[in-house]
Amino acid sequence: MTGILEEIKKRIVFFDGGMGSLLQANGLKPGELPETWNVIHPEIITKIHRDYLEAGADIITTNTFGANGLKFYPGAEFDLEDVVTGALRNAKEAVKTASYPSGKDKGYVALDIGPTGKLLKPLGDLDFEDAYELFAQAVRIGEREGADLVLVETMSDSYEAKAAVLAAKENSNLPVFVTMIFDEKGKLLTGGNVESTVALLEGLGVDALGINCGLGPVQMKGILSDIMKVASVPVIVNPNAGLPRSEGGRTVYDIDADEFAVIMKEIVDLGACVVGGCCGTTPEHIEKTAALCKDLTAKMPDKKNRTVVSSYAQAVVIGRDPVIIGERINPTGKAKFKQALRDHNLEYILREGVAQQDSGAHVLDVNVGLPEIDEPSMMVEVVKELQSIIDLPLQIDTSNIEAMEKAMRIYNGKPLINSVNGKKEVMDAIFPLVKQYGGVVIALALDEGGIPETAEGRIQVAKKIYAYAEEYGISPKDIVIDALCMTVSSDSQGALVTLETLRRIRDELGGRTTLGVSNISFGLPQREIVNATFFAMALQNGLSAAIINPNSEAMMRSYYSYRALADLDPQCSDYIAVYSGQVATLGETVKPGSGSGTGNASSGEITLAESIAKGLKDRAHAAVKELLKEKEPLTIINEEMIPALDRVGKGFEKGTVFLPQLLMSAEAAKAAFEVIKEQMAMSGTAQEKKGRIILATVKGDIHDIGKNIVKVLLENYSYDVIDLGKDVPPETVVETAVRDGVNLVGLSALMTTTVPSMEETIRQLRAEAPHVKVMVGGAVLTEEYAKTIGADQYCRDAMASVNYAEGLFAGK
């Protein structure tokens, strides 16, 4: 079962290269599903696999990149059983009949799992568990038919990657490798970066991870360097053969086998220990690479002692630089919050989250426990909703094991878990979840004997928890010890014991710590004075992560001051940015969102523009109703909504706003616009559409994520979008454009094998509707490639499509 993992420890291991371009060379027609050839042309598939093995590949990937139940369903000409079984049998036949190079006597078969082509909820229409089941179906067949490992590849969404990894690990005993598709800036389509993605995947326990597709080997070197800084498992690099272009209706790439091999040697020198190719690479590329790299020493990544939690978009390291965990999403002592939970008022909870993010929190605590509500379902719903508009990692805070497991399963990232303690039954309940889903767990320094009165007693509990966790395969780096903060009004030694515990965990155990800081002042007047002073003392003694109210000016002053004094804030830049020109009393509590224009989170005083920018749909709906009492509908659209969308769009282009936030802003704008449309209908007026645009994913391609994102944004900018869907024949696009007098068509394709369909669609448009402009996008495209197939504009992302449409219809 683990043969390939042992091989990686000893030497450089080689993947095969591209499949699609070789199938095209063998006669695969534009729009034809490559996976069907597993059944109708098994001899060709087997020969391609054999050629790669004989060229020096150790691992061949099955021809199942797009094999899922959305394409291959019961009753279709070929169902999933047909294509996956055929794929495995073809690959196994190649392994059995290949003539291996000197020194090798076998090959390994990787079940290839590609993306579904859909965006998962709440941003898209595919449920997480439905995606999981689509992947699980293929995994079960693959293991039964003898796959040696699972390769989850070309994933541009960390959430979909998580569904695929869980499906692989929970439905097989096979090693799991994952490769993601990053752009040149090191970003995923949905906003994740290298550090957040590695944290998620390693938390899930993948056996190797890396990058593939989208870029050539030159462009991947910088991303590989970033991966090597944070990864602790073997790293895979499978680039394209450079950048693509079209020649005579065929997709070709600009790096030949010799040049590819030279650059791949540099990639191995940088630390990759599993290398191969993706689009455009051939057996010759792999043969030259293997010849040049086979005798190099494999460099297994060193184990990183980093405590990292992540969201879909960012990672937070819990270490020397203190982390703020916002405590406001918690019903304890908060009557309004309790009522919001009873009333299922999620908008109130979201505003609390936004306010804490604006005030400087790095992680948000999420506790929704009330006896009278269904905590598991509420926890899942709140986590999903928060992650749809906020890019901070979350702390899942519950004593309900069912709520904890359900939230961890659907969480997009590596969460912080609150909490475990030294009681055996508690550790036995929670540590398996941490091992299965990944996470950093807070561990209270107490056990069956209660809360130790001395620092030594708490240190012994911490050691006990570390040791027991390691029995479950959980490293001390993924445990944060809560040193326990007892109220000083009832125990005069309480603060001193806590501070000594913090210091000793840092100095003696090398551990990370946390505290619920405000517990120290319970029962005292002017609590923030005590809290702020104790907070500063705790930070000096090694506190790694503080659970506090980030809206408290006193607490945040301690935080920013400490960082400046402890040389954690170079040139005091953060301190100056926050406090330059500000005047406030020590006891002042900052209004949630103060200084950012978001207003008061609890009172709902958030403008329409800010509601759209923050993705708050219900608030946007209410805000526009208020504005309609004093402003005309078109004035609101032009002065409030469009400028807000423009600001979000510019943030997206700069990389400060991520795709989920972009889409949720669009949804908030849509909610506001529905109110405006009703008002216009009542008054007999209507907003004029700027123009009509056709969108389509080309023939043979069912991946419609990009197209759907573009549609949402274009509609928000008042365009009439004719969405032809996916797998659209060229003739349908042309007929619609001619019939409806459309001037702009947007075409999308993910796969190399479907770009010829895009080129054919453009050719037919030029012949039948030469006035029509064509914009194109997709993972395999570049600006140069778009030009060679005759497109008018290459759009690297959704905002680029909006910008092109705006210029075109404005006559620019």
PDB file of N, CA, C and O in Angstrom, residues 698-720:
ATOM      1  N   VAL A 698     -17.336  26.207 -23.628  1.00  0.00           N
ATOM      2  CA  VAL A 698     -17.324  25.660 -24.981  1.00  0.00           C
ATOM      3  C   VAL A 698     -17.616  24.161 -25.022  1.00  0.00           C
ATOM      4  O   VAL A 698     -17.602  23.473 -24.007  1.00  0.00           O
ATOM      5  N   LYS A 699     -17.870  23.668 -26.225  1.00  0.00           N
ATOM      6  CA  LYS A 699     -18.201  22.283 -26.471  1.00  0.00           C
ATOM      7  C   LYS A 699     -17.179  21.338 -25.845  1.00  0.00           C
ATOM      8  O   LYS A 699     -15.985  21.513 -25.980  1.00  0.00           O
ATOM      9  N   GLY A 700     -17.692  20.337 -25.109  1.00  0.00           N
ATOM     10  CA  GLY A 700     -16.838  19.330 -24.501  1.00  0.00           C
ATOM     11  C   GLY A 700     -16.370  19.667 -23.106  1.00  0.00           C
ATOM     12  O   GLY A 700     -15.766  18.836 -22.433  1.00  0.00           O
ATOM     13  N   ASP A 701     -16.655  20.872 -22.626  1.00  0.00           N
ATOM     14  CA  ASP A 701     -16.160  21.320 -21.322  1.00  0.00           C
ATOM     15  C   ASP A 701     -17.337  21.592 -20.399  1.00  0.00           C
ATOM     16  O   ASP A 701     -18.229  22.371 -20.744  1.00  0.00           O
ATOM     17  N   ILE A 702     -17.359  20.942 -19.238  1.00  0.00           N
ATOM     18  CA  ILE A 702     -18.466  21.171 -18.289  1.00  0.00           C
ATOM     19  C   ILE A 702     -18.028  22.045 -17.116  1.00  0.00           C
ATOM     20  O   ILE A 702     -18.766  22.207 -16.150  1.00  0.00           O
ATOM     21  N   HIS A 703     -16.833  22.617 -17.192  1.00  0.00           N
ATOM     22  CA  HIS A 703     -16.325  23.434 -16.088  1.00  0.00           C
ATOM     23  C   HIS A 703     -16.833  24.863 -16.252  1.00  0.00           C
ATOM     24  O   HIS A 703     -16.351  25.598 -17.103  1.00  0.00           O
ATOM     25  N   ASP A 704     -17.807  25.238 -15.444  1.00  0.00           N
ATOM     26  CA  ASP A 704     -18.445  26.538 -15.648  1.00  0.00           C
ATOM     27  C   ASP A 704     -18.253  27.500 -14.482  1.00  0.00           C
ATOM     28  O   ASP A 704     -18.974  28.474 -14.344  1.00  0.00           O
ATOM     29  N   ILE A 705     -17.248  27.247 -13.638  1.00  0.00           N
ATOM     30  CA  ILE A 705     -17.012  28.150 -12.511  1.00  0.00           C
ATOM     31  C   ILE A 705     -16.753  29.570 -13.005  1.00  0.00           C
ATOM     32  O   ILE A 705     -17.394  30.529 -12.594  1.00  0.00           O
ATOM     33  N   GLY A 706     -15.759  29.696 -13.907  1.00  0.00           N
ATOM     34  CA  GLY A 706     -15.379  31.022 -14.382  1.00  0.00           C
ATOM     35  C   GLY A 706     -16.523  31.751 -15.041  1.00  0.00           C
ATOM     36  O   GLY A 706     -16.758  32.939 -14.791  1.00  0.00           O
ATOM     37  N   LYS A 707     -17.255  31.041 -15.899  1.00  0.00           N
ATOM     38  CA  LYS A 707     -18.383  31.658 -16.600  1.00  0.00           C
ATOM     39  C   LYS A 707     -19.436  32.162 -15.621  1.00  0.00           C
ATOM     40  O   LYS A 707     -19.954  33.276 -15.772  1.00  0.00           O
ATOM     41  N   ASN A 708     -19.742  31.376 -14.621  1.00  0.00           N
ATOM     42  CA  ASN A 708     -20.780  31.779 -13.662  1.00  0.00           C
ATOM     43  C   ASN A 708     -20.370  32.989 -12.839  1.00  0.00           C
ATOM     44  O   ASN A 708     -21.190  33.836 -12.491  1.00  0.00           O
ATOM     45  N   ILE A 709     -19.086  33.077 -12.504  1.00  0.00           N
ATOM     46  CA  ILE A 709     -18.598  34.242 -11.765  1.00  0.00           C
ATOM     47  C   ILE A 709     -18.731  35.502 -12.619  1.00  0.00           C
ATOM     48  O   ILE A 709     -19.186  36.556 -12.159  1.00  0.00           O
ATOM     49  N   VAL A 710     -18.325  35.383 -13.876  1.00  0.00           N
ATOM     50  CA  VAL A 710     -18.424  36.524 -14.791  1.00  0.00           C
ATOM     51  C   VAL A 710     -19.884  36.963 -14.939  1.00  0.00           C
ATOM     52  O   VAL A 710     -20.188  38.161 -14.947  1.00  0.00           O
ATOM     53  N   LYS A 711     -20.787  35.997 -15.025  1.00  0.00           N
ATOM     54  CA  LYS A 711     -22.210  36.320 -15.174  1.00  0.00           C
ATOM     55  C   LYS A 711     -22.716  37.153 -14.002  1.00  0.00           C
ATOM     56  O   LYS A 711     -23.396  38.174 -14.197  1.00  0.00           O
ATOM     57  N   VAL A 712     -22.391  36.730 -12.783  1.00  0.00           N
ATOM     58  CA  VAL A 712     -22.857  37.458 -11.591  1.00  0.00           C
ATOM     59  C   VAL A 712     -22.407  38.920 -11.635  1.00  0.00           C
ATOM     60  O   VAL A 712     -23.194  39.844 -11.388  1.00  0.00           O
ATOM     61  N   LEU A 713     -21.143  39.140 -11.966  1.00  0.00           N
ATOM     62  CA  LEU A 713     -20.620  40.500 -11.960  1.00  0.00           C
ATOM     63  C   LEU A 713     -21.203  41.338 -13.095  1.00  0.00           C
ATOM     64  O   LEU A 713     -21.555  42.504 -12.899  1.00  0.00           O
ATOM     65  N   LEU A 714     -21.298  40.773 -14.275  1.00  0.00           N
ATOM     66  CA  LEU A 714     -21.845  41.530 -15.406  1.00  0.00           C
ATOM     67  C   LEU A 714     -23.284  41.952 -15.137  1.00  0.00           C
ATOM     68  O   LEU A 714     -23.688  43.073 -15.470  1.00  0.00           O
ATOM     69  N   GLU A 715     -24.065  41.070 -14.545  1.00  0.00           N
ATOM     70  CA  GLU A 715     -25.457  41.419 -14.245  1.00  0.00           C
ATOM     71  C   GLU A 715     -25.520  42.547 -13.224  1.00  0.00           C
ATOM     72  O   GLU A 715     -26.401  43.405 -13.301  1.00  0.00           O
ATOM     73  N   ASN A 716     -24.587  42.570 -12.290  1.00  0.00           N
ATOM     74  CA  ASN A 716     -24.556  43.660 -11.318  1.00  0.00           C
ATOM     75  C   ASN A 716     -24.191  44.987 -11.956  1.00  0.00           C
ATOM     76  O   ASN A 716     -24.526  46.046 -11.431  1.00  0.00           O
ATOM     77  N   TYR A 717     -23.488  44.938 -13.070  1.00  0.00           N
ATOM     78  CA  TYR A 717     -23.133  46.156 -13.788  1.00  0.00           C
ATOM     79  C   TYR A 717     -24.153  46.470 -14.889  1.00  0.00           C
ATOM     80  O   TYR A 717     -23.860  47.177 -15.834  1.00  0.00           O
ATOM     81  N   SER A 718     -25.352  45.912 -14.749  1.00  0.00           N
ATOM     82  CA  SER A 718     -26.508  46.239 -15.603  1.00  0.00           C
ATOM     83  C   SER A 718     -26.375  45.754 -17.040  1.00  0.00           C
ATOM     84  O   SER A 718     -26.846  46.395 -17.973  1.00  0.00           O
ATOM     85  N   TYR A 719     -25.757  44.600 -17.234  1.00  0.00           N
ATOM     86  CA  TYR A 719     -25.742  43.976 -18.549  1.00  0.00           C
ATOM     87  C   TYR A 719     -26.774  42.860 -18.588  1.00  0.00           C
ATOM     88  O   TYR A 719     -27.024  42.182 -17.584  1.00  0.00           O
ATOM     89  N   ASP A 720     -27.362  42.669 -19.746  1.00  0.00           N
ATOM     90  CA  ASP A 720     -28.311  41.584 -19.978  1.00  0.00           C
ATOM     91  C   ASP A 720     -27.504  40.381 -20.463  1.00  0.00           C
ATOM     92  O   ASP A 720     -26.991  40.379 -21.581  1.00  0.00           O
TER      93      ASP A 720
END
